[in-house]
Amino acid sequence: MKNDNRSNILFRYGFVVFWILMLSAMIAMKLCETTVVNAEKWNHKADSLLSLSQDIIPRRGNILASDGSVLATNLSYYTARIDYRAEKFNVKKLREEIDALSEAMAANFPEKSAAKWREHLLKPLEKEKNKRPRAYRILTNLSHSDMELMKSMPYFKGNRNRTGLYFEKNMRRFNPYGNMARRSIGGVGETRQSKEIHGISGLEKALDSLLYGRTGTTAKVNLTKDIADLAKIPAIPGCDIVTTIDINMQDIVESELNNVLDTCGADWGVAVLMDVKTGDIKAISNLELNPHGPGYIEARNRAVMGYEPGSVIKTLSMMIAVEDGIVTDFDQQLPTGAGWAYAGGRPITDSHRSTSIRAGDVIEQSSNIGMARIITSKYDSHPGAFYARIKRLGFLEPLNTGIAGEVVPRIDSVPSDRGGRIALSRQCYGYATEIPPLYTLALYNAIANDGVFVRPRLVKELRGTVDSVLEPSYLGNGRACSPRTAEIMRGMLTNVVWGDHGTGRFLRNNSVRIAGKTGTCYMIENGQYNTGKKRLAFCGFFPAENPMYSCVVLTCHPTKNFFGAATTSGQVMRNIAMKLYSRGMLNNSSDYESASPSTVGPTFYATNAQGDPYKKLRTPFSLPNRRTVKGHGEHKGSGLPDVRGLGAREAVETLESHGYDVTLSGNGFVRSQEPAPHTLIDPGHRVHLNLSR
């Protein structure tokens, strides 16, 4: 009996030892196969695995206003998800705390009621365990504070492996000021080739190589317990771009352009405000009718697109004539009459008929005939020389402002035949050419700047691994004309507004003297001029006696109330100048007097068929006050309007429309105002607004 038991035990031991030896032999064979026979194959596979790399996407640079305020930046947003198949997912605890969790979610994220949140969170538990979702979406577009708040809620504040809660991080381009200068700042999007985020418009596109930075790469590193990704070539963050945009001026320009476009029912409008000395673009706005609703929205950046400029380009022709000595006697009488058929072409006409005009009054009265007679007297035998003169000036050089989509002016070099002579006679007063508004502005800016032809710019500083301050640059040889010619041209442009027969008399005011030029051009449709549609321009500078800012405004096809260049585009410029004056931004005190511009309504003029003001109305009238939000901003008697809860722009507009001087601190919405709402104070006093988001 004992021998039988011993035999059974030995047999069992022998059986186990046999299989251990067999398994060991198999392991040894496999080891030999792997390390010797197939060593090259596995080494190659290991090398290929370790050689795998991933791109490290760099941080995109910020776009900043001139004072450092952020215009475009990257923000992290999070998507909350639950893995219902997490290793230790605690179903029992979720059911126990679902009521408290649902109440907390409804209180902080009211997209759903508590009952709906309960239903949403328990729904995946209706499925079998192995069929429950691993990435069940709870909320999207969460801020960092929202994410931390969710982590502190009942049930969610436990271990991730037990709650299943996790967050996906996404980077998104964010514009703190909304649509302010949106087209000039631009936008970003994925490229088809690499799915990387790059600029697709505006500064984001034009300066993408600087903003994007340099992509880095990772390398696989064999650690003791794992293979990890480590940076092989670190990513280099993009530069921060400091623009020339002034937030306060941008707000004024957008607001005044919008107000006038809304008043005259125009299709679109563009306005650019520039510093005379430096060429810094302080504000740029492009608005067009909203095709999907009321009001105006940010449009294509038409400031850098080519259009027939109309009479605003007469200033270029006259400047050349004065500089080159074509006009020396400003009292010279130029015959005009009903029309002038130069070179046998269709007669050139003026809107204001007379037998003759002084050479010095051609700009003031915007005479097509006078301008054509002056230029053709010099270039009749060689029309192409006029193009060469403009090119020599530097007027056809790329501006390189940093705005995507920028084009250069199209002014054709015409032949010396009859057709070329006719084309010359049209080019000199604004037809048969295409000139972006920004080029026109650069020319007027040079006249305001004693002839110094500074280049418009939208970028003034780069901040990155190496900071770089960009100095102003210049067009041509740095001068559009001599200081003497610039002085003469400033006088002519001042007379457009202040002369007895100026086409811009509508723009007179007692606070800021404006100088500039009106321009009217019919729009081309189907290859022909549509005389029923006009593009109206005004370009100039202010204050006329000591220019600080130059400005150009285009208004397309007004349909009501105002139809002249001065009453539409010119009015935008005047309102901008007045608003800058009222805020003390023209080196003046912003204290209001009893008869300040804000309490005395502007005087309007009747217009003739061409839209030029010629007869003062017997009773001046004012534009209606800007809109206010119901429940806020109503003017009760002589009490101070209540603007608490309004955004900064709307609050300032409401108070300024009642004649108050406004100062701000903070950002966002109005938290409080000093003096208190409904305080009985007269217009002209200063009101301070405290803002907070």
XYZ file of C-alpha atoms in Angstrom:
693
model
C 0.000 0.000 0.000
C 2.823 2.376 0.935
C 4.669 1.505 -2.266
C 1.580 2.317 -4.352
C 1.249 5.758 -2.713
C 4.918 6.436 -3.212
C 4.694 5.424 -6.876
C 1.718 7.752 -7.409
C 3.552 10.650 -5.795
C 6.705 10.063 -7.822
C 4.651 9.806 -10.966
C 3.000 13.087 -10.266
C 6.312 14.755 -9.486
C 7.768 13.317 -12.633
C 4.815 14.587 -14.672
C 5.205 18.106 -13.287
C 8.975 18.092 -13.771
C 8.546 16.875 -17.325
C 6.276 19.746 -18.265
C 8.506 22.209 -16.459
C 11.415 20.977 -18.498
C 9.355 21.075 -21.670
C 8.212 24.622 -20.933
C 11.781 25.647 -20.140
C 12.972 24.128 -23.375
C 10.283 25.990 -25.307
C 11.266 29.225 -23.582
C 14.916 28.603 -24.365
C 14.080 27.864 -27.992
C 11.921 30.990 -28.270
C 14.636 33.018 -26.589
C 17.165 31.699 -29.046
C 14.855 32.377 -31.965
C 14.190 35.928 -30.788
C 17.717 36.898 -29.795
C 19.648 34.989 -32.434
C 17.578 33.785 -35.378
C 15.199 36.794 -35.615
C 17.388 39.297 -33.816
C 17.656 41.581 -36.815
C 13.873 41.651 -37.274
C 13.167 42.546 -33.634
C 15.989 45.073 -33.483
C 14.539 46.742 -36.566
C 11.078 46.785 -34.982
C 12.462 48.250 -31.762
C 14.382 50.863 -33.695
C 11.273 51.811 -35.696
C 9.246 52.092 -32.493
C 11.864 54.197 -30.773
C 12.242 56.342 -33.865
C 8.576 57.329 -33.872
C 8.094 61.007 -33.130
C 5.244 63.447 -32.771
C 5.014 67.126 -33.492
C 4.930 69.503 -30.553
C 2.574 72.329 -31.488
C 3.966 75.688 -30.329
C 1.965 78.255 -28.418
C 0.555 80.798 -30.851
C 1.563 84.371 -30.115
C -0.892 86.977 -28.882
C -1.993 90.040 -30.819
C -1.942 93.116 -28.613
C -3.219 96.677 -28.831
C -0.741 99.548 -28.582
C -1.217 99.735 -24.793
C -0.717 95.988 -24.319
C -4.419 95.104 -24.164
C -5.053 91.651 -25.638
C -6.871 91.623 -28.995
C -6.380 87.907 -29.759
C -5.036 85.161 -27.525
C -5.214 81.412 -26.851
C -7.520 80.128 -24.133
C -7.935 76.585 -22.834
C -11.418 75.116 -22.956
C -12.425 71.729 -21.605
C -14.931 69.007 -22.461
C -16.161 66.978 -19.472
C -16.672 63.250 -20.106
C -17.390 60.146 -17.999
C -15.866 56.704 -18.563
C -18.637 54.367 -17.403
C -16.308 51.382 -17.868
C -13.514 52.700 -15.667
C -11.784 49.894 -13.753
C -13.319 50.729 -10.364
C -16.347 52.749 -11.485
C -18.603 53.043 -8.413
C -22.167 52.609 -9.643
C -23.559 52.316 -6.110
C -22.082 55.635 -5.012
C -23.369 57.382 -8.167
C -26.919 56.201 -7.464
C -26.638 57.272 -3.827
C -25.400 60.789 -4.661
C -27.240 61.404 -7.935
C -29.802 63.759 -6.377
C -27.181 66.021 -4.792
C -25.074 65.899 -7.961
C -28.039 66.785 -10.204
C -28.982 69.732 -8.006
C -25.400 71.028 -8.052
C -25.172 70.660 -11.842
C -28.486 72.481 -12.369
C -27.443 75.331 -10.068
C -24.113 75.907 -11.816
C -24.876 74.745 -15.351
C -28.542 75.601 -15.964
C -28.549 74.184 -19.498
C -30.576 71.366 -17.931
C -32.878 71.119 -14.945
C -31.998 68.859 -12.029
C -34.385 66.211 -13.362
C -32.801 66.367 -16.815
C -29.288 66.143 -15.353
C -30.348 63.085 -13.326
C -31.747 61.441 -16.437
C -28.660 62.327 -18.488
C -26.172 60.969 -15.932
C -28.023 57.711 -15.237
C -28.922 56.873 -18.831
C -25.675 54.962 -19.620
C -26.317 52.649 -16.631
C -29.314 51.207 -18.476
C -26.891 49.297 -20.717
C -24.878 46.210 -19.907
C -21.556 46.953 -18.215
C -19.415 46.036 -21.218
C -21.543 48.200 -23.536
C -21.509 51.386 -21.489
C -19.743 54.407 -23.087
C -16.128 55.207 -22.266
C -16.350 58.869 -23.331
C -19.854 60.016 -22.408
C -20.018 63.795 -22.976
C -21.320 65.906 -20.109
C -20.431 69.525 -20.992
C -18.326 71.361 -23.561
C -16.534 74.733 -23.650
C -15.774 74.758 -19.946
C -13.350 77.279 -18.517
C -10.647 76.252 -16.064
C -12.750 77.532 -13.153
C -15.759 75.569 -14.445
C -13.611 72.437 -14.541
C -12.427 72.943 -10.969
C -16.013 73.575 -9.879
C -17.172 70.272 -11.376
C -14.368 68.409 -9.605
C -15.668 69.710 -6.258
C -19.266 68.513 -6.750
C -20.815 65.516 -4.959
C -19.621 62.176 -6.396
C -17.232 63.893 -8.846
C -14.813 64.882 -6.065
C -13.732 61.274 -5.670
C -10.957 59.318 -7.388
C -11.114 59.513 -11.196
C -10.944 55.733 -11.530
C -14.046 55.470 -9.336
C -16.049 58.402 -10.759
C -14.967 58.029 -14.397
C -14.859 61.831 -14.765
C -12.115 63.260 -16.981
C -11.568 66.372 -19.108
C -10.344 66.890 -22.664
C -8.347 70.081 -23.181
C -8.790 72.198 -26.309
C -7.044 75.435 -27.283
C -9.139 78.108 -28.957
C -8.347 81.573 -30.338
C -10.225 84.154 -28.322
C -10.913 87.834 -29.038
C -11.670 89.616 -25.743
C -13.084 92.664 -27.542
C -15.412 90.655 -29.776
C -15.703 92.015 -33.307
C -13.595 95.119 -32.656
C -11.266 95.517 -35.661
C -12.095 91.873 -36.358
C -11.195 91.856 -40.051
C -7.885 93.578 -39.485
C -6.949 91.255 -36.632
C -8.162 88.266 -38.648
C -8.986 84.681 -37.762
C -7.412 81.225 -37.620
C -8.369 77.765 -38.805
C -7.065 74.309 -39.686
C -5.064 73.777 -42.860
C -6.085 70.946 -45.173
C -2.552 69.621 -45.401
C -1.575 69.199 -41.759
C -4.637 70.133 -39.699
C -2.454 72.673 -37.924
C -4.016 75.945 -36.814
C -2.809 78.832 -38.967
C -4.049 82.333 -39.807
C -6.670 82.547 -42.538
C -7.292 86.311 -42.657
C -6.042 89.694 -41.447
C -2.935 89.995 -39.289
C -3.346 86.370 -38.245
C -2.648 85.373 -41.853
C -0.174 88.056 -42.892
C 2.044 87.488 -39.843
C 1.324 83.778 -39.401
C 4.989 82.737 -39.590
C 5.760 84.978 -36.605
C 2.631 84.185 -34.605
C 2.767 80.423 -35.160
C 6.320 79.892 -33.934
C 8.291 76.743 -34.761
C 7.017 73.190 -34.393
C 9.030 70.881 -32.119
C 9.342 67.079 -32.176
C 9.344 64.304 -29.577
C 11.528 61.199 -29.351
C 10.778 57.802 -27.765
C 12.990 57.030 -24.788
C 13.310 53.502 -23.342
C 12.854 53.809 -19.591
C 12.951 51.032 -16.980
C 9.231 50.315 -17.035
C 7.976 52.116 -20.097
C 8.762 53.917 -23.324
C 8.107 57.622 -22.888
C 7.927 60.659 -25.167
C 10.519 63.325 -24.452
C 11.108 66.557 -26.376
C 13.872 66.069 -28.918
C 13.529 69.510 -30.513
C 11.590 71.887 -28.238
C 8.801 73.931 -29.798
C 9.501 77.644 -30.071
C 6.461 79.766 -29.107
C 5.187 82.360 -31.551
C 5.953 86.035 -31.099
C 3.481 88.393 -29.505
C 2.576 91.095 -32.024
C 2.012 94.590 -30.629
C -0.223 96.499 -33.040
C -0.752 100.219 -33.371
C -4.476 99.910 -32.580
C -5.736 102.192 -29.809
C -8.721 100.517 -28.135
C -10.490 103.789 -27.271
C -10.042 105.224 -30.765
C -11.100 101.940 -32.341
C -14.286 102.030 -30.303
C -15.005 105.603 -31.425
C -14.349 104.902 -35.115
C -16.516 101.768 -35.181
C -19.336 103.477 -33.322
C -19.401 106.617 -35.504
C -19.118 104.644 -38.755
C -21.976 102.402 -37.661
C -24.165 105.367 -36.665
C -23.803 107.161 -40.015
C -24.208 103.980 -42.073
C -27.390 103.221 -40.168
C -28.658 106.787 -40.679
C -28.075 106.813 -44.439
C -28.817 103.119 -45.097
C -25.562 102.458 -46.957
C -24.489 99.012 -48.175
C -21.089 99.169 -46.504
C -18.479 101.532 -45.157
C -14.817 101.623 -44.180
C -12.953 104.084 -41.959
C -9.252 104.308 -41.053
C -7.683 106.673 -38.505
C -3.911 107.214 -38.610
C -1.304 109.096 -36.583
C 0.200 111.805 -38.787
C 3.795 111.636 -37.512
C 4.308 107.873 -37.246
C 1.857 106.369 -39.730
C 0.408 104.238 -36.911
C -3.066 102.985 -37.808
C -4.911 103.821 -34.598
C -8.263 102.417 -35.713
C -9.707 100.596 -38.713
C -13.302 99.513 -39.208
C -15.082 97.699 -42.029
C -18.850 97.330 -41.751
C -21.496 95.992 -44.131
C -25.212 95.285 -43.938
C -25.925 92.050 -42.112
C -27.317 89.664 -44.759
C -28.975 87.549 -42.057
C -30.513 90.192 -39.827
C -30.687 93.872 -38.887
C -27.745 96.220 -38.454
C -24.137 96.071 -39.619
C -21.430 93.479 -39.115
C -17.656 93.349 -39.663
C -16.954 93.021 -43.379
C -14.102 92.408 -45.804
C -11.121 94.666 -45.220
C -11.876 97.156 -47.985
C -9.218 99.571 -46.754
C -6.644 97.607 -48.774
C -8.844 96.825 -51.804
C -8.729 98.875 -55.004
C -11.598 101.211 -55.978
C -11.987 104.150 -58.307
C -11.282 106.951 -55.836
C -13.209 109.822 -57.397
C -12.297 113.412 -56.597
C -10.204 112.647 -53.511
C -7.358 111.834 -55.917
C -7.409 115.375 -57.341
C -5.223 116.222 -54.369
C -2.478 113.969 -55.773
C -2.713 115.654 -59.173
C -2.686 119.160 -57.690
C 0.225 118.328 -55.396
C 2.304 117.205 -58.397
C 1.250 120.328 -60.317
C 2.339 122.628 -57.490
C 5.534 120.706 -56.725
C 6.639 120.594 -60.386
C 5.738 124.206 -61.157
C 2.852 123.365 -63.505
C 0.778 125.792 -61.425
C 2.593 128.892 -60.225
C -0.128 131.542 -60.509
C -3.076 130.491 -58.345
C -5.122 133.430 -59.665
C -4.900 132.069 -63.198
C -8.375 131.654 -64.712
C -9.085 128.251 -66.246
C -12.021 128.169 -68.709
C -14.725 125.659 -67.792
C -18.126 126.463 -69.310
C -20.681 123.704 -69.780
C -18.010 121.132 -70.606
C -14.643 120.464 -72.211
C -14.225 117.832 -74.926
C -10.500 117.211 -74.565
C -8.868 115.235 -77.424
C -12.294 114.784 -78.997
C -13.538 112.586 -76.172
C -16.812 112.802 -74.285
C -17.020 116.263 -72.662
C -15.694 116.579 -69.114
C -18.231 118.370 -66.931
C -18.443 119.959 -63.488
C -21.338 119.760 -61.041
C -21.015 123.528 -60.438
C -21.125 125.300 -63.789
C -19.272 128.548 -64.346
C -17.431 130.234 -67.188
C -14.048 129.863 -65.496
C -12.369 128.945 -62.213
C -9.240 130.105 -60.372
C -6.458 127.534 -60.361
C -6.291 127.948 -56.592
C -9.991 127.076 -56.272
C -9.945 123.793 -58.227
C -9.639 121.650 -55.082
C -12.093 123.750 -53.053
C -14.823 123.502 -55.702
C -13.758 120.033 -56.936
C -13.550 121.036 -60.601
C -12.986 118.119 -62.999
C -12.376 120.482 -65.917
C -9.934 122.647 -63.976
C -7.925 119.620 -62.833
C -7.864 118.087 -66.313
C -6.725 121.394 -67.894
C -3.857 121.688 -65.403
C -2.500 118.141 -65.853
C -2.949 117.945 -69.638
C -1.135 121.267 -70.047
C 2.006 119.420 -68.919
C 1.478 115.840 -70.092
C -0.561 116.290 -73.299
C 2.289 115.196 -75.601
C 3.462 112.356 -73.333
C 0.563 111.072 -71.176
C 2.602 108.123 -69.873
C 4.914 110.521 -68.061
C 2.138 111.227 -65.545
C 2.227 107.568 -64.492
C 6.027 107.717 -64.285
C 5.794 110.789 -62.040
C 3.372 109.064 -59.686
C 5.591 105.970 -59.586
C 8.656 108.076 -58.814
C 6.747 109.511 -55.891
C 6.577 106.051 -54.257
C 2.787 105.982 -54.463
C 2.741 102.582 -56.226
C 5.005 100.757 -53.755
C 3.594 97.953 -51.563
C 2.658 99.291 -48.147
C 3.381 96.008 -46.331
C 1.145 97.042 -43.471
C 0.617 93.480 -42.304
C -3.005 93.414 -43.487
C -3.764 90.326 -45.584
C -5.203 90.958 -49.045
C -3.388 94.253 -49.591
C -3.118 95.342 -53.244
C -1.166 98.178 -54.887
C -2.863 101.000 -56.839
C -3.687 100.451 -60.499
C -2.838 103.560 -62.493
C -2.138 102.551 -66.078
C 0.754 103.956 -68.077
C -1.177 105.175 -71.119
C 0.117 105.529 -74.683
C 0.604 108.874 -76.429
C -2.283 108.421 -78.851
C -5.725 109.992 -78.593
C -6.992 107.199 -76.321
C -4.080 107.669 -73.946
C -4.650 111.403 -73.774
C -8.341 110.871 -72.964
C -7.415 108.324 -70.266
C -4.952 110.819 -68.769
C -7.650 113.484 -68.531
C -9.845 111.025 -66.542
C -7.090 109.628 -64.333
C -6.156 113.027 -62.952
C -9.565 113.475 -61.296
C -10.159 109.912 -60.085
C -11.562 107.753 -62.864
C -9.885 104.951 -64.870
C -7.819 104.050 -61.786
C -8.147 101.734 -58.791
C -6.615 102.945 -55.544
C -7.046 101.355 -52.087
C -8.302 103.858 -49.473
C -5.161 103.265 -47.389
C -2.969 104.674 -50.187
C -5.166 107.756 -50.448
C -4.839 108.181 -46.688
C -1.038 107.868 -46.888
C -0.928 110.732 -49.417
C -3.106 113.064 -47.326
C -1.093 112.089 -44.272
C 2.088 113.200 -46.078
C 0.521 116.591 -46.804
C -0.435 116.918 -43.129
C 3.119 115.858 -42.197
C 4.937 118.647 -44.108
C 5.473 116.351 -47.077
C 7.070 113.448 -45.176
C 5.705 110.290 -46.853
C 5.469 107.924 -43.876
C 4.308 104.369 -44.551
C 1.031 103.298 -42.839
C 1.639 100.457 -40.416
C -0.361 98.188 -38.162
C 2.537 96.508 -36.322
C 5.015 98.372 -34.130
C 6.677 95.724 -31.964
C 7.503 92.008 -31.834
C 7.849 90.283 -28.470
C 9.436 86.862 -28.340
C 12.815 85.263 -27.771
C 14.239 88.574 -28.978
C 12.124 91.723 -28.686
C 12.112 94.022 -31.679
C 10.712 97.545 -31.882
C 9.854 98.505 -35.454
C 10.617 102.084 -36.384
C 8.422 104.039 -38.839
C 9.412 103.578 -42.485
C 8.827 105.728 -45.544
C 7.607 105.507 -49.134
C 9.680 106.585 -52.116
C 12.564 108.787 -51.079
C 10.755 109.684 -47.871
C 9.010 112.762 -49.256
C 5.836 113.207 -51.225
C 6.516 116.912 -51.662
C 8.392 119.847 -50.202
C 7.220 121.528 -46.975
C 6.161 124.581 -49.033
C 3.971 122.479 -51.338
C 2.503 120.661 -48.323
C 1.618 124.027 -46.755
C -0.104 125.185 -49.959
C -2.040 121.904 -50.203
C -3.127 122.119 -46.554
C -4.545 125.556 -47.307
C -6.480 124.223 -50.312
C -7.850 121.275 -48.323
C -8.829 123.564 -45.458
C -10.783 125.714 -47.928
C -12.812 122.632 -48.949
C -14.460 122.892 -45.536
C -13.999 126.552 -44.638
C -14.028 128.272 -48.035
C -17.137 130.096 -49.299
C -17.658 127.549 -52.085
C -16.136 124.448 -50.506
C -17.827 121.096 -51.095
C -17.282 120.190 -47.429
C -18.926 123.188 -45.750
C -21.236 120.768 -43.950
C -18.291 119.690 -41.774
C -17.636 123.049 -40.130
C -17.698 123.096 -36.337
C -16.399 125.426 -33.655
C -14.151 122.933 -31.853
C -12.031 121.000 -34.370
C -11.081 122.525 -37.716
C -11.136 119.787 -40.350
C -9.309 119.837 -43.676
C -9.914 117.322 -46.425
C -11.472 116.487 -49.760
C -14.782 115.028 -50.859
C -14.984 112.380 -53.562
C -17.894 110.876 -55.481
C -17.645 107.968 -57.891
C -20.327 106.019 -59.721
C -20.152 102.265 -59.240
C -19.429 99.917 -62.131
C -21.926 97.110 -62.717
C -21.808 94.772 -65.713
C -19.000 96.822 -67.229
C -20.918 100.112 -67.122
C -21.306 102.962 -64.659
C -24.528 102.773 -62.668
C -25.437 106.419 -62.061
C -27.953 105.309 -59.436
C -25.236 103.986 -57.139
C -22.399 106.046 -55.708
C -19.345 105.358 -53.646
C -18.687 108.430 -51.505
C -15.339 109.293 -49.940
C -13.829 111.850 -47.633
C -10.140 111.984 -46.788
C -8.433 114.588 -44.651
C -6.826 115.439 -41.329
C -7.436 117.368 -38.118
C -6.905 119.747 -36.448
C -6.235 121.601 -39.701
C -3.850 124.125 -38.114
C -1.714 121.447 -36.397
C -2.598 118.002 -37.811
C -2.461 115.094 -35.383
C -4.588 112.482 -37.156
C -5.469 111.725 -40.747
C -8.606 109.816 -41.688
C -10.251 108.266 -44.750
C -13.866 107.108 -44.965
C -15.747 105.367 -47.787
C -19.516 104.953 -47.842
C -21.157 102.782 -50.476
C -24.624 103.464 -51.922
C -26.536 105.440 -49.265
C -30.304 104.998 -49.693
C -31.880 107.533 -47.306
C -31.422 110.859 -45.502
C -27.932 111.743 -46.778
C -26.492 111.263 -50.269
C -23.394 113.518 -50.438
C -19.766 112.731 -49.711
C -19.596 115.338 -46.951
C -22.873 114.352 -45.316
C -21.977 110.640 -45.228
C -18.251 109.864 -45.200
C -17.300 113.388 -44.139
C -19.767 113.256 -41.279
C -18.095 110.091 -39.970
C -14.737 111.880 -39.910
C -16.164 114.983 -38.261
C -17.912 112.916 -35.585
C -14.683 111.029 -34.895
C -12.796 114.315 -34.525
C -15.465 115.735 -32.228
C -15.499 112.613 -30.067
C -11.699 112.668 -29.731
C -11.954 116.339 -28.787
C -14.666 115.690 -26.199
C -12.494 113.046 -24.536
C -9.420 115.277 -24.421
C -7.515 113.187 -26.985
C -6.415 116.136 -29.157
C -4.073 117.667 -26.569
C -7.001 119.593 -25.151
C -8.918 119.636 -21.909
C -11.970 117.395 -21.932
C -13.943 119.640 -19.563
C -17.202 120.690 -21.187
C -18.302 124.320 -21.355
C -21.927 125.410 -21.271
C -21.984 125.572 -25.064
C -19.932 122.454 -25.706
C -20.340 120.509 -28.959
C -22.287 117.788 -27.152
C -25.046 120.178 -26.073
C -25.293 122.120 -29.329
C -26.668 120.088 -32.239
C -24.752 120.064 -35.534
C -26.022 122.248 -38.359
C -27.163 120.388 -41.461
C -27.382 121.651 -45.021
C -29.727 120.874 -47.856
C -28.129 119.122 -50.825
C -28.504 119.464 -54.564
C -28.824 116.607 -57.026
C -25.116 115.851 -56.774
C -25.322 115.617 -52.994
C -23.187 118.705 -52.300
C -24.434 121.115 -49.612
C -25.285 124.544 -50.973
C -28.069 126.148 -48.950
C -28.273 126.390 -45.192
C -31.604 125.324 -43.728
C -33.535 127.956 -41.838
C -33.831 125.790 -38.706
C -30.873 123.615 -37.699
C -31.759 120.151 -36.422
C -29.884 117.341 -34.702
C -29.554 113.645 -35.244
C -31.648 111.660 -32.741
C -29.869 110.385 -29.653
C -28.370 106.916 -29.886
C -30.481 104.026 -28.752
C -30.600 102.962 -25.107
C -31.419 99.566 -23.653
C -34.836 99.309 -22.125
C -34.608 99.731 -18.403
C -31.264 101.531 -18.583
C -30.064 104.867 -19.753
C -33.415 106.716 -19.832
C -32.929 110.402 -19.172
C -35.312 111.333 -16.401
C -35.685 115.093 -16.367
C -32.272 116.566 -15.635
C -31.168 113.502 -13.656
C -28.139 111.388 -14.574
C -29.053 108.338 -16.702
C -28.747 104.920 -15.050
C -26.230 102.888 -17.078
C -25.485 100.156 -14.518
C -25.388 96.731 -16.130
C -24.595 98.070 -19.597
C -21.429 97.301 -21.521
C -18.723 99.975 -21.579
C -19.410 101.112 -25.146
C -23.178 101.446 -24.690
C -22.818 103.192 -21.346
C -20.389 105.757 -22.746
C -22.616 106.405 -25.768
C -25.665 106.891 -23.540
C -23.940 109.380 -21.243
C -22.126 111.267 -23.998
C -25.365 111.608 -25.977
C -26.687 113.564 -22.957
C -23.575 115.743 -22.824
C -21.605 114.180 -19.967
C -17.829 113.661 -19.941
C -17.062 109.996 -19.149
C -14.075 108.278 -17.545
C -13.696 104.517 -17.003
C -11.847 102.091 -14.776
C -11.809 98.307 -15.139
C -13.376 96.397 -18.017
C -16.581 94.593 -18.851
C -19.943 95.867 -17.598
C -20.824 98.897 -15.480
C -20.879 97.915 -11.816
C -21.402 101.403 -10.389
C -21.335 105.031 -11.460
C -20.311 108.253 -9.767
C -22.379 110.385 -9.230
C -25.227 107.971 -8.530
C -28.026 107.447 -11.097
C -30.677 110.194 -11.282
C -28.443 112.721 -9.513
C -29.511 116.207 -10.628
C -26.395 117.478 -12.403
C -26.165 119.511 -15.573
C -24.647 118.166 -18.809
C -20.936 118.868 -19.039
C -20.023 117.292 -15.697
C -17.709 114.316 -15.504
C -19.161 110.868 -14.745
C -16.928 107.980 -13.670
C -17.898 104.364 -14.398
C -16.522 101.374 -12.488
C -16.507 98.259 -14.660
C -16.243 94.586 -13.833
C -17.069 91.352 -15.638
